[in-house]
Coordinates of C-alpha atoms and ligand atoms in Angstrom, one line a residue:
M1 CA 0.0 0.0 0.0
T2 CA 1.2 3.5 -0.6
A3 CA 1.6 6.1 2.1
H4 CA -1.0 8.1 0.3
S5 CA -3.9 5.6 0.3
G6 CA -3.0 4.6 3.8
M7 CA -3.2 8.2 5.0
K8 CA -6.5 8.7 3.2
R9 CA -8.0 5.6 4.8
L10 CA -6.8 6.6 8.2
L11 CA -8.3 10.1 7.9
L12 CA -11.7 8.6 6.7
A13 CA -11.6 6.2 9.6
M14 CA -10.9 9.0 12.1
L15 CA -13.6 11.2 10.7
S16 CA -16.4 8.5 10.9
W17 CA -15.1 7.6 14.4
M18 CA -15.5 11.2 15.6
I19 CA -19.1 11.3 14.3
A20 CA -19.8 8.0 16.0
M21 CA -18.2 9.1 19.3
A22 CA -20.2 12.2 19.4
A23 CA -23.4 10.2 18.9
F24 CA -22.5 7.6 21.5
G25 CA -22.0 10.3 24.2
A26 CA -19.3 10.9 26.7
Q27 CA -19.0 7.4 28.0
S28 CA -17.4 6.1 24.8
R29 CA -13.7 5.9 24.3
S30 CA -11.5 5.2 21.3
A31 CA -10.3 1.6 21.4
Q32 CA -8.5 -1.1 19.4
V33 CA -9.3 -4.8 18.9
I34 CA -6.6 -7.5 18.3
Y35 CA -8.1 -10.8 17.2
T36 CA -5.8 -13.8 17.5
Y37 CA -2.9 -13.5 15.0
H38 CA -4.5 -10.7 13.0
D39 CA -3.2 -7.1 12.9
P40 CA -5.2 -4.6 15.0
M41 CA -8.5 -3.9 13.3
S42 CA -7.8 -1.0 10.8
E43 CA -11.3 0.6 11.3
A44 CA -11.9 2.8 14.3
V45 CA -13.6 1.0 17.1
Y46 CA -14.8 2.4 20.5
R47 CA -15.4 1.1 23.9
V48 CA -18.6 1.6 25.9
A49 CA -18.3 0.2 29.4
D50 CA -17.1 -3.4 28.8
E51 CA -18.3 -3.7 25.3
C52 CA -16.5 -2.8 22.1
Y53 CA -18.3 -1.5 19.0
A54 CA -17.0 -1.8 15.5
P55 CA -18.4 -0.9 12.1
V56 CA -20.3 -4.0 10.8
F57 CA -18.2 -4.7 7.7
A58 CA -14.9 -4.2 9.5
V59 CA -15.1 -7.9 10.7
E60 CA -14.7 -8.9 7.0
D61 CA -11.0 -8.2 7.5
W62 CA -10.9 -11.3 9.6
G63 CA -12.5 -13.4 6.8
W64 CA -16.0 -13.3 8.5
K65 CA -19.1 -13.1 6.4
V66 CA -21.8 -10.6 7.3
Q67 CA -25.6 -10.9 6.7
L68 CA -27.6 -7.9 7.7
D69 CA -31.1 -8.4 9.1
R70 CA -33.5 -5.8 10.4
D71 CA -32.3 -5.6 14.1
D72 CA -29.5 -8.0 14.1
V73 CA -26.7 -9.3 12.0
K74 CA -25.7 -12.9 11.3
L75 CA -22.0 -13.5 11.3
I76 CA -20.5 -16.6 9.6
A77 CA -17.1 -16.9 11.3
E78 CA -14.6 -19.7 11.9
G79 CA -17.1 -22.4 10.8
K80 CA -19.9 -21.1 13.1
K81 CA -22.9 -19.0 12.6
I82 CA -23.8 -16.5 15.3
T83 CA -26.3 -13.6 15.7
V84 CA -25.6 -10.3 17.4
P85 CA -27.7 -7.1 17.7
I86 CA -27.0 -4.2 15.5
R87 CA -26.9 -0.5 16.5
T88 CA -26.9 2.6 14.4
V89 CA -24.7 5.2 15.8
G90 CA -24.1 8.5 14.0
G91 CA -25.5 7.0 10.8
R92 CA -23.2 4.0 11.0
Q93 CA -24.1 0.5 11.8
V94 CA -22.0 -1.0 14.5
I95 CA -22.0 -4.4 16.3
P96 CA -20.8 -5.5 19.7
V97 CA -17.6 -7.3 18.8
K98 CA -16.8 -8.5 22.3
L99 CA -20.2 -10.3 22.4
A100 CA -19.5 -11.9 19.0
L101 CA -16.0 -13.0 20.0
E102 CA -17.4 -14.5 23.2
K103 CA -19.9 -16.5 21.2
L104 CA -17.1 -17.9 19.1
G105 CA -15.1 -19.1 22.2
A106 CA -12.3 -16.5 22.3
D107 CA -10.4 -15.7 25.5
L108 CA -11.1 -12.0 26.1
T109 CA -9.3 -9.4 28.1
W110 CA -9.3 -5.6 28.0
D111 CA -5.8 -4.0 28.3
D112 CA -6.9 -0.9 30.1
S113 CA -3.7 1.1 29.6
S114 CA -4.1 1.0 25.8
N115 CA -7.8 0.4 25.7
T116 CA -7.3 -2.7 23.6
L117 CA -9.6 -5.6 23.5
I118 CA -7.4 -8.7 23.1
A119 CA -9.1 -11.9 21.8
K120 CA -7.0 -15.0 22.0
S121 CA -7.5 -18.5 20.8
L122 CA -7.4 -21.1 23.5
V123 CA -4.9 -23.9 22.8
N124 CA -6.5 -27.1 24.1
G125 CA -4.2 -29.8 22.8
I126 CA -0.5 -30.2 21.9
K127 CA 0.6 -33.6 20.8
I128 CA 3.7 -35.1 19.3
D129 CA 2.8 -38.3 17.6
G130 CA 5.6 -40.0 15.6
N131 CA 6.7 -37.5 12.9
K132 CA 3.9 -35.0 13.6
L133 CA 3.3 -32.1 16.0
E134 CA -0.4 -31.4 16.3
I135 CA -1.8 -28.2 17.8
S136 CA -5.5 -27.7 18.3
S137 CA -7.2 -24.6 19.5
S138 CA -10.6 -23.0 19.9
L139 CA -10.1 -20.5 17.1
P140 CA -7.8 -20.5 14.1
V141 CA -4.2 -19.6 14.9
K142 CA -1.0 -19.2 12.9
A143 CA 2.4 -20.5 13.8
N144 CA 5.7 -18.7 13.3
I145 CA 8.1 -21.6 12.6
F146 CA 11.9 -21.2 12.9
S147 CA 15.0 -22.9 14.0
M148 CA 17.7 -22.2 16.6
D149 CA 21.2 -23.6 17.1
N150 CA 23.2 -25.2 20.0
P151 CA 21.3 -27.4 20.4
S152 CA 19.5 -27.6 17.1
R153 CA 15.9 -27.1 17.8
L154 CA 12.6 -26.3 16.0
V155 CA 10.6 -23.5 17.5
V156 CA 6.9 -23.2 16.8
D157 CA 5.4 -20.0 18.2
V158 CA 1.6 -20.1 18.1
L159 CA 0.4 -16.5 17.7
G160 CA -2.6 -15.0 19.4
A161 CA -3.0 -18.0 21.6
K162 CA -3.4 -18.9 25.3
L163 CA -2.6 -22.3 26.7
L164 CA -5.6 -23.7 28.5
D165 CA -4.8 -24.9 32.0
D166 CA -6.4 -28.3 31.3
A167 CA -5.1 -28.7 27.8
T168 CA -4.4 -32.2 26.6
I169 CA -0.6 -32.4 26.3
S170 CA 1.5 -35.3 25.0
M171 CA 5.2 -34.5 24.5
T172 CA 8.4 -36.4 24.0
K173 CA 11.5 -36.1 26.2
N174 CA 13.1 -33.8 23.5
S175 CA 10.3 -31.4 23.5
R176 CA 8.7 -28.8 25.7
M177 CA 6.0 -26.1 25.6
K178 CA 5.0 -23.0 27.6
Q179 CA 3.1 -19.8 27.5
F180 CA 6.1 -17.8 26.1
K181 CA 4.4 -14.4 26.0
P182 CA 0.9 -13.4 27.0
D183 CA -0.3 -14.1 23.5
V184 CA 2.3 -16.6 22.3
V185 CA 2.4 -20.4 23.1
R186 CA 5.8 -21.8 22.2
V187 CA 6.6 -25.4 21.4
V188 CA 10.3 -26.4 21.2
V189 CA 11.4 -29.7 19.7
E190 CA 15.1 -30.6 19.8
T191 CA 16.0 -32.2 16.5
P192 CA 19.1 -32.1 14.3
D193 CA 16.7 -31.4 11.3
A194 CA 15.4 -28.1 12.7
Q195 CA 16.7 -26.0 9.9
K196 CA 15.0 -28.1 7.2
L197 CA 11.7 -28.4 9.1
A198 CA 11.6 -24.6 9.6
Q199 CA 11.1 -24.1 5.9
A200 CA 7.4 -24.9 6.4
T201 CA 5.0 -21.9 6.6
S202 CA 1.9 -22.0 8.6
I203 CA -1.6 -21.1 7.3
A204 CA -4.3 -20.3 9.8
S205 CA -6.3 -23.1 11.3
N206 CA -7.6 -24.4 14.6
D207 CA -6.1 -27.8 13.7
L208 CA -2.4 -27.5 12.7
T209 CA -0.2 -30.5 11.9
I210 CA 3.5 -29.6 11.6
S211 CA 5.6 -32.3 10.0
L212 CA 8.7 -33.4 11.9
D213 CA 9.8 -35.5 8.9
P214 CA 12.9 -33.8 7.5
N215 CA 12.1 -35.2 4.1
A216 CA 8.8 -33.4 4.0
P217 CA 8.7 -30.1 5.9
S218 CA 5.1 -29.0 5.8
V219 CA 2.2 -27.6 7.7
V220 CA -1.2 -29.2 7.1
A221 CA -4.1 -27.1 8.3
K222 CA -7.5 -28.7 8.6
P223 CA -9.8 -26.2 6.8
V224 CA -12.3 -24.5 9.0
G225 CA -15.6 -26.0 7.8
P226 CA -18.9 -24.3 7.2
P227 CA -21.5 -24.6 9.9
P228 CA -23.5 -27.9 9.7
G229 CA -25.9 -28.0 6.8
E230 CA -24.7 -24.6 5.4
N231 CA -22.4 -23.5 2.7
P232 CA -20.1 -20.7 3.9
D233 CA -22.2 -18.1 2.0
G234 CA -25.2 -19.2 4.0
T235 CA -27.2 -20.6 1.0
D236 CA -29.0 -23.9 1.2
S237 CA -26.5 -26.7 0.5
S238 CA -29.0 -28.3 -1.9
S239 CA -28.6 -25.3 -4.2
P240 CA -27.6 -26.8 -7.6
D241 CA -25.0 -24.1 -8.4
Q242 CA -22.8 -24.9 -5.4
P243 CA -20.4 -27.8 -5.8
G244 CA -20.1 -29.7 -2.5
P245 CA -16.8 -30.8 -1.1
G246 CA -15.0 -33.2 -3.3
Q247 CA -17.4 -32.6 -6.1
T248 CA -16.4 -30.9 -9.2
G249 CA -18.3 -28.3 -11.1
S250 CA -18.5 -30.4 -14.2
Q251 CA -21.3 -32.4 -12.6
T252 CA -23.3 -29.3 -12.0
P253 CA -26.3 -28.6 -14.2
R254 CA -25.9 -25.5 -16.4
A255 CA -28.5 -23.0 -15.3
N256 CA -27.7 -20.1 -17.5
G257 CA -25.3 -18.9 -20.2
Q258 CA -24.7 -20.4 -23.6
P259 CA -24.1 -24.1 -23.9
G260 CA -20.5 -24.8 -23.3
D261 CA -19.7 -21.5 -21.5
P262 CA -17.9 -22.0 -18.3
Q263 CA -19.9 -21.4 -15.2
F264 CA -18.7 -20.2 -11.8
A265 CA -19.1 -23.7 -10.4
D266 CA -16.3 -24.7 -12.7
L267 CA -13.9 -22.5 -10.9
L268 CA -12.4 -24.1 -7.8
V269 CA -9.4 -24.5 -5.6
D270 CA -8.0 -27.9 -6.5
A271 CA -5.0 -28.1 -4.1
E272 CA -3.4 -25.9 -1.5
S273 CA -0.2 -26.2 0.5
S274 CA 1.7 -23.8 2.6
S275 CA 3.6 -22.7 -0.5
S276 CA 1.2 -22.9 -3.3
V277 CA -2.5 -22.9 -4.5
L278 CA -3.8 -24.5 -7.6
V279 CA -7.0 -23.0 -9.0
L280 CA -8.7 -24.8 -11.8
L281 CA -11.2 -23.5 -14.3
R282 CA -12.8 -26.6 -15.8
N283 CA -14.9 -26.8 -19.0
A284 CA -13.6 -23.5 -20.2
G285 CA -14.9 -24.5 -23.6
A286 CA -13.6 -23.7 -27.0
L287 CA -11.5 -20.6 -26.4
T288 CA -10.8 -18.5 -29.5
G289 CA -7.2 -17.8 -28.7
P290 CA -4.4 -18.6 -26.3
V291 CA -4.9 -17.9 -22.6
E292 CA -2.7 -15.1 -21.3
F293 CA -2.1 -13.6 -17.9
R294 CA -0.7 -10.4 -16.5
K295 CA -0.1 -8.8 -13.1
P296 CA -1.2 -5.2 -13.0
D297 CA 0.4 -5.2 -9.5
P298 CA 2.1 -7.9 -7.4
S299 CA -1.2 -8.9 -5.7
T300 CA -3.5 -8.9 -8.7
L301 CA -3.6 -11.6 -11.4
D302 CA -5.6 -11.1 -14.6
V303 CA -6.3 -14.2 -16.6
V304 CA -7.4 -13.3 -20.1
L305 CA -9.8 -15.9 -21.6
P306 CA -10.5 -15.1 -25.3
G307 CA -14.0 -16.2 -26.4
A308 CA -15.2 -17.2 -22.9
H309 CA -18.3 -16.0 -21.2
L310 CA -17.7 -16.7 -17.6
K311 CA -20.3 -15.4 -15.2
L312 CA -19.6 -15.2 -11.4
P313 CA -22.2 -14.2 -8.8
D314 CA -21.3 -10.9 -7.0
D315 CA -20.4 -12.7 -3.8
F316 CA -18.4 -15.5 -5.4
K317 CA -15.5 -16.6 -3.2
L318 CA -12.9 -19.2 -3.9
K319 CA -12.4 -21.5 -0.9
T320 CA -8.9 -20.2 0.0
K321 CA -7.7 -17.3 2.1
S322 CA -5.0 -16.8 -0.4
V323 CA -7.4 -15.2 -2.9
I324 CA -9.6 -12.5 -1.3
Q325 CA -11.7 -11.6 -4.3
T326 CA -12.5 -13.2 -7.7
I327 CA -14.4 -11.3 -10.4
A328 CA -15.0 -11.9 -14.0
V329 CA -15.0 -8.9 -16.3
Q330 CA -16.9 -9.4 -19.5
G331 CA -15.6 -7.8 -22.7
A332 CA -17.0 -8.1 -26.2
N333 CA -15.5 -11.5 -26.9
V334 CA -13.3 -12.1 -24.0
T335 CA -13.6 -12.7 -20.2
I336 CA -10.9 -11.4 -17.9
L337 CA -10.8 -13.3 -14.7
R338 CA -9.3 -11.1 -12.0
L339 CA -7.9 -12.7 -8.8
T340 CA -7.1 -10.3 -5.9
L341 CA -4.5 -12.1 -3.8
A342 CA -4.1 -11.8 -0.1
R343 CA -0.4 -10.9 -0.6
P344 CA 2.0 -10.8 -3.5
M345 CA 2.4 -14.2 -5.1
G346 CA 4.0 -15.8 -8.1
A347 CA 1.7 -17.0 -10.9
Q348 CA 1.8 -19.5 -13.8
V349 CA -1.2 -20.1 -16.0
T350 CA -1.4 -23.1 -18.4
S351 CA -4.3 -24.5 -20.4
D352 CA -4.9 -27.9 -21.7
S353 CA -8.1 -29.0 -23.6
G354 CA -10.4 -26.6 -22.0
E355 CA -8.9 -26.8 -18.5
I356 CA -7.1 -23.7 -17.2
R357 CA -4.7 -24.2 -14.4
I358 CA -3.7 -21.2 -12.3
Q359 CA -0.7 -22.0 -10.1
L360 CA -0.1 -19.4 -7.4
S361 CA 3.1 -19.7 -5.4
K362 CA 3.3 -18.1 -2.0
P363 CA 6.8 -16.9 -1.0
N364 CA 7.9 -18.0 2.4
V365 CA 7.8 -14.8 4.4
G366 CA 8.2 -16.1 7.9
N367 CA 6.0 -14.1 10.2
G368 CA 5.3 -11.6 7.5
Q369 CA 6.8 -8.7 9.4
L370 CA 9.7 -6.4 8.4
A371 CA 10.8 -6.0 12.0
G372 CA 13.5 -8.5 12.7
K373 CA 14.3 -9.3 9.1
I374 CA 17.9 -8.9 7.9
V375 CA 18.3 -6.9 4.7
V376 CA 21.5 -6.4 2.8
I377 CA 21.9 -3.2 0.9
D378 CA 24.6 -3.4 -1.8
P379 CA 25.6 0.0 -3.2
G380 CA 26.9 -0.7 -6.6
H381 CA 30.6 -0.2 -7.5
G382 CA 33.0 1.9 -5.3
G383 CA 36.7 2.9 -5.1
H384 CA 38.5 2.5 -8.4
D385 CA 35.4 1.0 -9.9
T386 CA 33.4 4.2 -10.5
G387 CA 30.6 2.6 -12.4
A388 CA 29.0 4.7 -15.1
H389 CA 29.5 8.4 -15.3
S390 CA 28.3 11.4 -17.2
N391 CA 28.8 15.1 -16.9
G392 CA 30.9 14.7 -13.8
V393 CA 28.3 12.6 -12.0
Y394 CA 29.5 9.1 -10.9
E395 CA 27.3 6.1 -10.4
K396 CA 29.3 4.9 -7.3
N397 CA 28.5 8.1 -5.5
L398 CA 24.8 8.1 -6.3
T399 CA 24.4 4.4 -5.3
L400 CA 26.1 5.1 -2.0
A401 CA 24.0 8.1 -1.2
I402 CA 20.7 6.3 -2.0
S403 CA 21.8 3.2 -0.2
L404 CA 22.6 5.1 3.0
K405 CA 19.1 6.7 3.0
T406 CA 17.6 3.3 2.3
A407 CA 19.5 1.7 5.2
D408 CA 18.2 4.4 7.5
A409 CA 14.6 4.0 6.4
L410 CA 14.7 0.2 6.7
A411 CA 16.2 0.5 10.2
A412 CA 13.5 2.9 11.2
A413 CA 11.0 0.3 10.1
G414 CA 12.6 -2.3 12.4
A415 CA 14.7 -4.2 9.9
T416 CA 18.3 -5.1 10.6
V417 CA 20.4 -3.6 7.8
V418 CA 23.8 -4.8 6.7
M419 CA 25.6 -2.7 4.0
T420 CA 28.3 -4.2 1.7
R421 CA 30.0 -0.9 1.8
K422 CA 29.4 2.4 3.7
S423 CA 32.1 4.4 2.1
D424 CA 33.9 4.8 -1.3
V425 CA 35.8 1.5 -1.2
F426 CA 36.1 -1.3 -3.8
I427 CA 34.4 -4.6 -2.8
P428 CA 34.6 -7.6 -5.2
L429 CA 31.3 -9.0 -6.4
L430 CA 31.5 -12.4 -4.7
E431 CA 32.5 -10.7 -1.4
R432 CA 29.1 -8.9 -1.6
N433 CA 27.3 -12.2 -1.6
N434 CA 29.5 -13.6 1.2
I435 CA 28.7 -10.6 3.4
A436 CA 25.0 -11.4 2.9
D437 CA 25.4 -15.1 3.6
Q438 CA 27.4 -14.5 6.7
A439 CA 24.8 -12.1 8.0
Q440 CA 22.2 -14.8 7.3
A441 CA 20.3 -12.2 5.3
D442 CA 16.7 -12.5 4.4
F443 CA 17.0 -10.2 1.4
F444 CA 19.6 -8.7 -0.9
I445 CA 19.1 -5.4 -2.7
A446 CA 21.7 -4.1 -5.1
I447 CA 21.4 -0.4 -6.0
H448 CA 22.7 0.7 -9.5
I449 CA 22.3 3.5 -12.0
N450 CA 22.0 2.6 -15.6
S451 CA 23.8 3.9 -18.7
N452 CA 23.7 3.1 -22.4
T453 CA 25.7 3.9 -25.5
L454 CA 23.7 6.8 -26.8
A455 CA 23.2 9.7 -24.4
N456 CA 19.6 10.9 -23.9
S457 CA 18.1 7.9 -25.7
M458 CA 16.6 6.0 -22.7
S459 CA 15.0 6.9 -19.4
G460 CA 13.5 5.2 -16.5
S461 CA 13.9 2.5 -13.8
I462 CA 14.1 -1.3 -14.0
A463 CA 14.1 -4.0 -11.3
F464 CA 16.1 -7.1 -12.1
H465 CA 15.7 -10.6 -10.7
H466 CA 17.8 -13.7 -11.6
K467 CA 16.3 -15.6 -14.4
G468 CA 14.1 -18.5 -13.4
N469 CA 13.9 -17.3 -9.8
D470 CA 10.1 -16.8 -9.2
T471 CA 10.5 -15.7 -5.5
S472 CA 13.0 -13.0 -6.5
R473 CA 10.7 -12.0 -9.3
V474 CA 7.8 -11.4 -6.9
F475 CA 10.1 -9.4 -4.7
A476 CA 11.2 -7.3 -7.7
E477 CA 7.6 -6.7 -8.7
C478 CA 6.8 -5.4 -5.2
I479 CA 9.8 -3.0 -5.1
Q480 CA 9.4 -1.8 -8.7
N481 CA 5.6 -1.2 -8.1
E482 CA 6.5 1.3 -5.3
I483 CA 9.4 2.9 -7.1
A484 CA 7.2 3.6 -10.1
Q485 CA 4.9 5.7 -7.9
I486 CA 7.6 8.0 -6.7
S487 CA 10.3 8.1 -9.4
K488 CA 8.6 10.6 -11.8
L489 CA 10.6 8.7 -14.5
P490 CA 9.3 6.0 -16.9
N491 CA 8.6 2.6 -15.3
L492 CA 10.5 0.1 -17.5
G493 CA 9.3 -2.8 -15.4
V494 CA 10.7 -6.0 -14.0
W495 CA 13.3 -7.8 -16.1
S496 CA 15.1 -11.1 -15.9
D497 CA 18.9 -10.6 -15.8
G498 CA 19.1 -13.2 -18.5
K499 CA 17.9 -10.5 -20.8
I500 CA 21.3 -8.7 -20.3
Y501 CA 23.8 -11.6 -19.9
Q502 CA 23.1 -15.2 -20.6
S503 CA 24.2 -16.2 -17.2
G504 CA 22.6 -13.2 -15.5
F505 CA 24.2 -10.8 -13.0
S506 CA 26.8 -12.2 -10.7
V507 CA 25.3 -10.7 -7.5
L508 CA 21.9 -12.1 -8.3
R509 CA 23.1 -15.5 -9.6
N510 CA 25.2 -16.1 -6.4
A511 CA 22.7 -14.7 -3.9
G512 CA 21.5 -17.1 -1.2
Q513 CA 18.3 -15.2 -0.5
P514 CA 15.6 -13.4 -2.5
A515 CA 17.7 -10.8 -4.4
I516 CA 17.1 -7.9 -6.8
L517 CA 19.2 -5.4 -8.6
L518 CA 17.7 -1.9 -9.1
E519 CA 18.7 0.3 -12.0
L520 CA 17.1 3.5 -10.9
G521 CA 17.6 5.6 -14.0
F522 CA 20.0 6.5 -16.8
I523 CA 23.0 8.6 -15.8
N524 CA 23.6 9.6 -19.4
D525 CA 20.1 10.9 -19.8
A526 CA 19.9 14.6 -18.8
R527 CA 16.4 14.4 -17.2
D528 CA 17.2 11.2 -15.3
R529 CA 20.6 12.5 -14.1
A530 CA 19.0 15.7 -12.7
R531 CA 16.3 13.7 -11.0
L532 CA 18.6 11.1 -9.6
Q533 CA 20.5 13.7 -7.7
T534 CA 17.5 15.2 -5.9
Q535 CA 16.8 14.6 -2.2
D536 CA 13.1 14.0 -3.2
F537 CA 14.1 11.1 -5.5
Q538 CA 16.6 9.6 -3.1
D539 CA 14.3 9.8 -0.1
G540 CA 11.4 8.5 -2.2
V541 CA 13.4 5.5 -3.3
A542 CA 14.3 4.7 0.3
Q543 CA 10.7 4.8 1.4
A544 CA 9.6 2.9 -1.7
I545 CA 12.0 0.0 -0.8
V546 CA 10.5 -0.1 2.7
S547 CA 6.9 -0.1 1.4
G548 CA 7.8 -2.7 -1.3
L549 CA 9.3 -5.0 1.2
Q550 CA 6.3 -4.6 3.5
D551 CA 4.0 -5.4 0.6
Y552 CA 6.1 -8.5 -0.3
L553 CA 5.9 -9.7 3.3
G554 CA 2.2 -9.3 3.3
N555 CA 1.9 -8.3 6.9
G556 CA 1.2 -11.8 8.1
K557 CA -1.5 -12.6 5.5
P558 CA -2.1 -16.2 4.5
Ligands
ZN1 ZN1 26.2 -0.4 -12.0

């Protein structure tokens, strides 16, 4: 998200909150809600006595579904269906969130000092059974999985959780668990394979199974089912247009559209793991051209289906938290299927005899937070290696100035920053990768300024990733998307380094972590050269790299 839209949203939220506060009277106070592993609710909420009121649709941030009635609202949340009263305050409809959370079985406390309602999931079982660690809880939780050395151990931090006093615990002699922080339950398993096992990423569930088999690091999450006899959207399960579990859309009668046109029931999630989602569109019919896809931004995937007439109901939802919205835009003789992803993901789209396969890959982003991540900033060139130069301006000086600002901005956002050079010295290319590996860096960002043979012939910025590295490509998309918004220079996009050299760039080819190389502009283009030297541009790039990294990390989204 850009600073701009974030600010606008905050202002709007504050404004409506002030109206609501005035209407509620003097006894109400501004508050916050933290629900299990989710970020604090972004909408303004307020406390009246012991209750907490939030705008009705704010709970959709938690993946809940809202059905408005006259005096109450039905919430379909975490596989349950509950009803709470609705109030209209200052023209806004609000609901008692604490009551709703109570009905779902959350552990609730008010932190009076910050006026924050904290809703935790109750962990009622931790079991190590052969090669599996099983964690069950009253509400879906997420686990932050990592390894530690001496002795080698796997650490599973269950976020937003409280250990029940009478939980069913079954541990081995090499494992232990405790309430590590007020909202974190920690399980530690001593194993020589900890590093391998820590590659697994958790998705949210109230039934997590974490593999302790080093040959198959994974987290299996039992999906949160719909309430008995109901589909998650609340429609009758006998409705002919809804495929049931395990049933494919191809068996569904075709109610509308032309014969052979794909129907929404033909669009489904076929497989999901911690690292990927496979979405299938079956019976796509006789398309009149090849299927193409594009990503207008790192979290949006457009699949272009020439000749198709795919219709989706307004409230259509794929059964995965990785895709938050799916719409079909109908053109004259084309349908564009737009998937809005929970966070930036890689995408591959293939088609085979009327079946479209959309493969989304979810980069492993740990806990999804920038704080605590190790970022290497690599200012290009230095010392006798001046890099490109034009009109007395040297690449090595620009890259260092921009890198120092970027390092400050990243540190201010909580990241640990390592620089390959902080002054005008020469560092060999391989040494730059060694520095990153020794620091156990999570990310590598090389900063460069471009140049070409003909002055004033090319302008703009490019983000490079190593050819064939999908994770680094998603990373490059996120950073470039933000740089394009501040640079005031043409956006030349994201490129594979194979486009420049057959073997790619050395610092990208040898990187042991997601790595990008930014060419921020052309030093031998008069307009670029002037812009590259401004504080506005240099500060903008620093902030864009912070925002791009935060986008990539997804803020803990599934
Ligand atoms: Zn360079």
